[in-house]
Short mmCIF file of C-alpha atoms in Angstrom, two decimals:
data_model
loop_
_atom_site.label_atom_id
_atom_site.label_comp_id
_atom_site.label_asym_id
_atom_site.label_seq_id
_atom_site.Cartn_x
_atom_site.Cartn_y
_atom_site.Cartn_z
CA UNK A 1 22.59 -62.63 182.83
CA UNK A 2 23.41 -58.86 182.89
CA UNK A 3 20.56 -57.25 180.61
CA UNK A 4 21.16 -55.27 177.81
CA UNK A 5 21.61 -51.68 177.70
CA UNK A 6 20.02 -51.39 174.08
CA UNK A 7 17.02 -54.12 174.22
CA UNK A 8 14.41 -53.38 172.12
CA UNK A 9 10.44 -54.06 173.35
CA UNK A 10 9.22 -56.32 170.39
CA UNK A 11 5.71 -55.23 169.50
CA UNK A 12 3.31 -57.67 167.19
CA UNK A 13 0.82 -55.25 165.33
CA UNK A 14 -1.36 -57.90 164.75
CA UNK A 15 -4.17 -60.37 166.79
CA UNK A 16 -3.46 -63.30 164.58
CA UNK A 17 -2.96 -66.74 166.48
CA UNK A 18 -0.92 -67.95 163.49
CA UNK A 19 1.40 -64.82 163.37
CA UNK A 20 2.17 -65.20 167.36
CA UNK A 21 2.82 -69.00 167.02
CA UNK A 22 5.25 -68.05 164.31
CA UNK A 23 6.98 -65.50 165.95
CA UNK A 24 7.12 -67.29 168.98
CA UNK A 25 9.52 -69.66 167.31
CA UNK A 26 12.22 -66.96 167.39
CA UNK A 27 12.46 -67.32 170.82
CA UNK A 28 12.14 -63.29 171.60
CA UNK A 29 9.89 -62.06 173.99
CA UNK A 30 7.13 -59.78 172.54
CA UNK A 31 4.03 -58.20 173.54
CA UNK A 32 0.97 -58.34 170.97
CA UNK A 33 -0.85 -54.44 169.99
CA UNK A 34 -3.51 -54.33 168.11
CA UNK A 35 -5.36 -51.61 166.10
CA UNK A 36 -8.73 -51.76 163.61
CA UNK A 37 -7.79 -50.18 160.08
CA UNK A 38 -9.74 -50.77 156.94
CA UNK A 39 -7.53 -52.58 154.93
CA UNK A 40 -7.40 -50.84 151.65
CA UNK A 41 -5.06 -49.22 149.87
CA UNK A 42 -4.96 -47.00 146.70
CA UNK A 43 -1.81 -48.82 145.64
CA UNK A 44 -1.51 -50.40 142.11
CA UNK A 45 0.30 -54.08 142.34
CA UNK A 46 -0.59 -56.57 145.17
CA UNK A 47 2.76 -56.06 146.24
CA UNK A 48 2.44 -52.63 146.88
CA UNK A 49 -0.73 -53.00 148.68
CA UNK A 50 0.25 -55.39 151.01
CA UNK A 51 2.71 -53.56 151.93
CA UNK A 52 0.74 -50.26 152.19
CA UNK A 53 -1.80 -52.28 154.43
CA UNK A 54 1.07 -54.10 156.57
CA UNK A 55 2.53 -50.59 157.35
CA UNK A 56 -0.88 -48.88 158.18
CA UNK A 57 -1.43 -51.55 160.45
CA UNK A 58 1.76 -51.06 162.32
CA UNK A 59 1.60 -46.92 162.10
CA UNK A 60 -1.92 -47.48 164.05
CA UNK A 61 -0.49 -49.53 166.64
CA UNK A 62 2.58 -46.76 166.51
CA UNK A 63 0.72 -43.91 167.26
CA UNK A 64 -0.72 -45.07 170.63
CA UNK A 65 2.88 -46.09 171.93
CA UNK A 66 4.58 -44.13 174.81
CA UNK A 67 8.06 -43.14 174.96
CA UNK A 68 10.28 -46.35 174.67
CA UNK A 69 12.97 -47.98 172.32
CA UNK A 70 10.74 -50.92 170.59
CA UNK A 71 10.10 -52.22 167.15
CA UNK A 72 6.85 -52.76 165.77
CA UNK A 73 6.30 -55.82 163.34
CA UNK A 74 3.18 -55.80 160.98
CA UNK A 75 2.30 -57.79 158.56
CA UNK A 76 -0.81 -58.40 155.54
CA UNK A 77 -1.32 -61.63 153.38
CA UNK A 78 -2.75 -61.58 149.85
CA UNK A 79 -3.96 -64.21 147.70
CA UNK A 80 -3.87 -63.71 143.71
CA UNK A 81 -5.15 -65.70 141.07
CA UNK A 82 -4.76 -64.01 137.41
CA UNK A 83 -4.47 -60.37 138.85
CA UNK A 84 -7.09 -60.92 140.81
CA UNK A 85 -6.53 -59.59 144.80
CA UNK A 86 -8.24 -62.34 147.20
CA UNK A 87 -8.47 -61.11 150.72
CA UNK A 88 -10.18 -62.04 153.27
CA UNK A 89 -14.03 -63.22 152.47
CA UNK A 90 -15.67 -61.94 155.55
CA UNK A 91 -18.79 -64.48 154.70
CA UNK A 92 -19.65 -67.78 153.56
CA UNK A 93 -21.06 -67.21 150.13
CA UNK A 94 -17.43 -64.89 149.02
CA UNK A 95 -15.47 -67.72 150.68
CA UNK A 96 -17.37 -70.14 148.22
CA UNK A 97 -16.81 -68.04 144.88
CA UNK A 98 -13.02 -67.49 146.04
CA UNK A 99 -12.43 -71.44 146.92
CA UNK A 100 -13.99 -72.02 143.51
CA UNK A 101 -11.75 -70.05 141.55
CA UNK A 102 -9.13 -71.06 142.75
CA UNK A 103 -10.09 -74.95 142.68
CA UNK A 104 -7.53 -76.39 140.13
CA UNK A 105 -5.13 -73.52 139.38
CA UNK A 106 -1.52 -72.04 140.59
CA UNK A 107 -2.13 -68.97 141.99
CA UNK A 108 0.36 -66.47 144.36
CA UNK A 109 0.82 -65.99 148.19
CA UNK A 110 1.86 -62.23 149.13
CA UNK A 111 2.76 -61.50 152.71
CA UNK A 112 4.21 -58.30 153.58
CA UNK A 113 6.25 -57.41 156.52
CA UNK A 114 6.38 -53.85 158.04
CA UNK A 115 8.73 -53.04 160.87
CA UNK A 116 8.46 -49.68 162.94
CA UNK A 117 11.04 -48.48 165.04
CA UNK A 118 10.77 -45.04 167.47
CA UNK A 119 12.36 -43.12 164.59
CA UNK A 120 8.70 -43.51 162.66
CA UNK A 121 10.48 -44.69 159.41
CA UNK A 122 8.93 -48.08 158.36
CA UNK A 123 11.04 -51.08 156.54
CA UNK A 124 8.57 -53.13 154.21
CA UNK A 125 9.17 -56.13 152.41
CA UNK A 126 6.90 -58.86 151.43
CA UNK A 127 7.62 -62.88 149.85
CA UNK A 128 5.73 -64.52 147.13
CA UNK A 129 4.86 -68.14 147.25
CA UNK A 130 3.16 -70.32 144.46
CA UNK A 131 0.44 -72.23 145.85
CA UNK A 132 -1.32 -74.94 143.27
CA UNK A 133 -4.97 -76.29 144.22
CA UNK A 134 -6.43 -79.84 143.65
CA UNK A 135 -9.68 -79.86 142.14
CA UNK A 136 -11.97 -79.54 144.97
CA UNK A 137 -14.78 -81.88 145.43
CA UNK A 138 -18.39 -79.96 146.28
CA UNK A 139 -19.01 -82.32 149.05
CA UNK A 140 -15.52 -80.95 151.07
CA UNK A 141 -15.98 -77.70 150.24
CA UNK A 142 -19.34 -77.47 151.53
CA UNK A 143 -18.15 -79.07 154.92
CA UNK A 144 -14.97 -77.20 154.65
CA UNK A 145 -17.38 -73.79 154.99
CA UNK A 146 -19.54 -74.90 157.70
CA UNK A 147 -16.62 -74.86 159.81
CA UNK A 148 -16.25 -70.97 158.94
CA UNK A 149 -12.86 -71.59 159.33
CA UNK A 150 -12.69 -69.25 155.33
CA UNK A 151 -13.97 -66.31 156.86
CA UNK A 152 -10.68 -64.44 158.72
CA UNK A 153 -8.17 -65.78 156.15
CA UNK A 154 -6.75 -64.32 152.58
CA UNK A 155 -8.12 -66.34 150.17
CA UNK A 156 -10.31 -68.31 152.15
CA UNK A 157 -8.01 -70.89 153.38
CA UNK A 158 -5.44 -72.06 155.90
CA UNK A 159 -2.59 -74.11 154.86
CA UNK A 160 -2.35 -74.96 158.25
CA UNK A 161 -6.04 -76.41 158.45
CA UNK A 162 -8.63 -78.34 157.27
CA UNK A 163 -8.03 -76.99 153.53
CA UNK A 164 -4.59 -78.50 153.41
CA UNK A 165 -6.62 -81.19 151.40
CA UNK A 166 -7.23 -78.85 149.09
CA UNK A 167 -3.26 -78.03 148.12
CA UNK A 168 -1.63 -80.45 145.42
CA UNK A 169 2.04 -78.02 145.64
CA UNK A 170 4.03 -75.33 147.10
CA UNK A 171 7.01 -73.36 145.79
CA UNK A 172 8.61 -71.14 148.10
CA UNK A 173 8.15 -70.51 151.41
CA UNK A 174 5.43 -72.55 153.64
CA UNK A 175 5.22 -69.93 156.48
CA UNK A 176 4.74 -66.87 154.28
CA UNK A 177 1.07 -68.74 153.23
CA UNK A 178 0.70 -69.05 156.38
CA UNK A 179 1.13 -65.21 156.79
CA UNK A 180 4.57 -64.60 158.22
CA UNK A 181 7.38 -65.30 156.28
CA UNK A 182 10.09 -66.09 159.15
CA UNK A 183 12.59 -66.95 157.25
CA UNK A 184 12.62 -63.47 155.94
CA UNK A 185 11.59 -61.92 158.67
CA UNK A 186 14.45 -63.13 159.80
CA UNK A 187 17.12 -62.06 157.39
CA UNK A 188 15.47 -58.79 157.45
CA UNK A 189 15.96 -58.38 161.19
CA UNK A 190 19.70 -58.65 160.79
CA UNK A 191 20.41 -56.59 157.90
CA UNK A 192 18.84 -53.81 159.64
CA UNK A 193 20.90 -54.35 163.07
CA UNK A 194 17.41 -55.78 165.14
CA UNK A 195 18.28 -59.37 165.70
CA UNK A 196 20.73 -58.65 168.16
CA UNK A 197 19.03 -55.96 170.18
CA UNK A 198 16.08 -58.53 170.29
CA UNK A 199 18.12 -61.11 171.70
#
């Protein structure tokens, strides 16, 4: 197969396994950049700093890129429980107090999406999913953080792991908790004219 004229490099700002496995189920090649930021934004709604986060993360990984047509993809996951912002816990004892609030309430999955072409301008958009909690029995959650499986995830938990026992109900989209929502991703890529320079 001749190859295209007009193929974009697809660049993943981000070192997550869970993001790659996602993304891998578009079938596009892509290579995987990463860059350390701080994660915080000035922003006022969750929303807004997700998405201020997700593009940071991408502009880092854009500065250090050489001449080329690509498009970078970044991304940031929030968890929010009554206004609350719920990122990542970083320790044992902050996974705890998160797990615990949340144990037997609804509360909100944000993921925002960045993408970064060689013009500089970045597209963001993010999806919200509704995420309801069991009560949590002491004895799991104790074993649950001894796996320190918390510690690198918003919230504190994976749907994808051991804390699925945890979840009683989803509403929306099961990939966005688990911090890349494809099928948007997806749409977005073809409104914008991407998808078929990826492909």
């Amino acid at each position: 197969m001749k190859k295209r004229e007009n193929k974009l490099n697809l660049i993943l700002a981000s070192g997550s396994p869970r993001r790659k496995q996602l993304l891998g189920y578009l079938n596009i090649p892509f290579e995987i950049k990463t860059a350390d930021i701080d994660e915080v934004s000035n922003k006022e709604s969750p929303e807004e700093q997700a998405c201020d986060i997700s593009e940071q993360k991408g502009r880092a990984v854009f500065e250090n890129i050489e001449a080329g047509d690509f498009l970078i993809i970044s991304s940031d996951t929030m968890v929010i429980l009554d206004g609350e912002i719920f990122g990542k816990p970083g320790n044992k004892e902050n996974a705890r107090v998160m797990l615990n609030k949340l144990s037997g309430k609804t509360h909100e999955v944000v993921t925002a999406v960045s993408f970064i072409d060689k013009s500089g301008e970045a597209i963001n958009f993010f999806d919200k999913t509704k995420v309801s909690f069991n009560q949590i029995d002491p004895e799991l959650l104790e074993e649950y953080l001894d796996t320190e499986d918390s510690l690198d995830k918003a919230g504190a938990y994976g749907i994808q792991g051991a804390s699925l026992t945890f979840i009683s109900q989803i509403e929306g989209s099961y990939s966005n908790v688990v911090g890349f929502p494809l099928e948007k991703v997806i749409q977005k890529l073809k409104e914008n004219g991407y998808w078929t320079k990826l492909r």
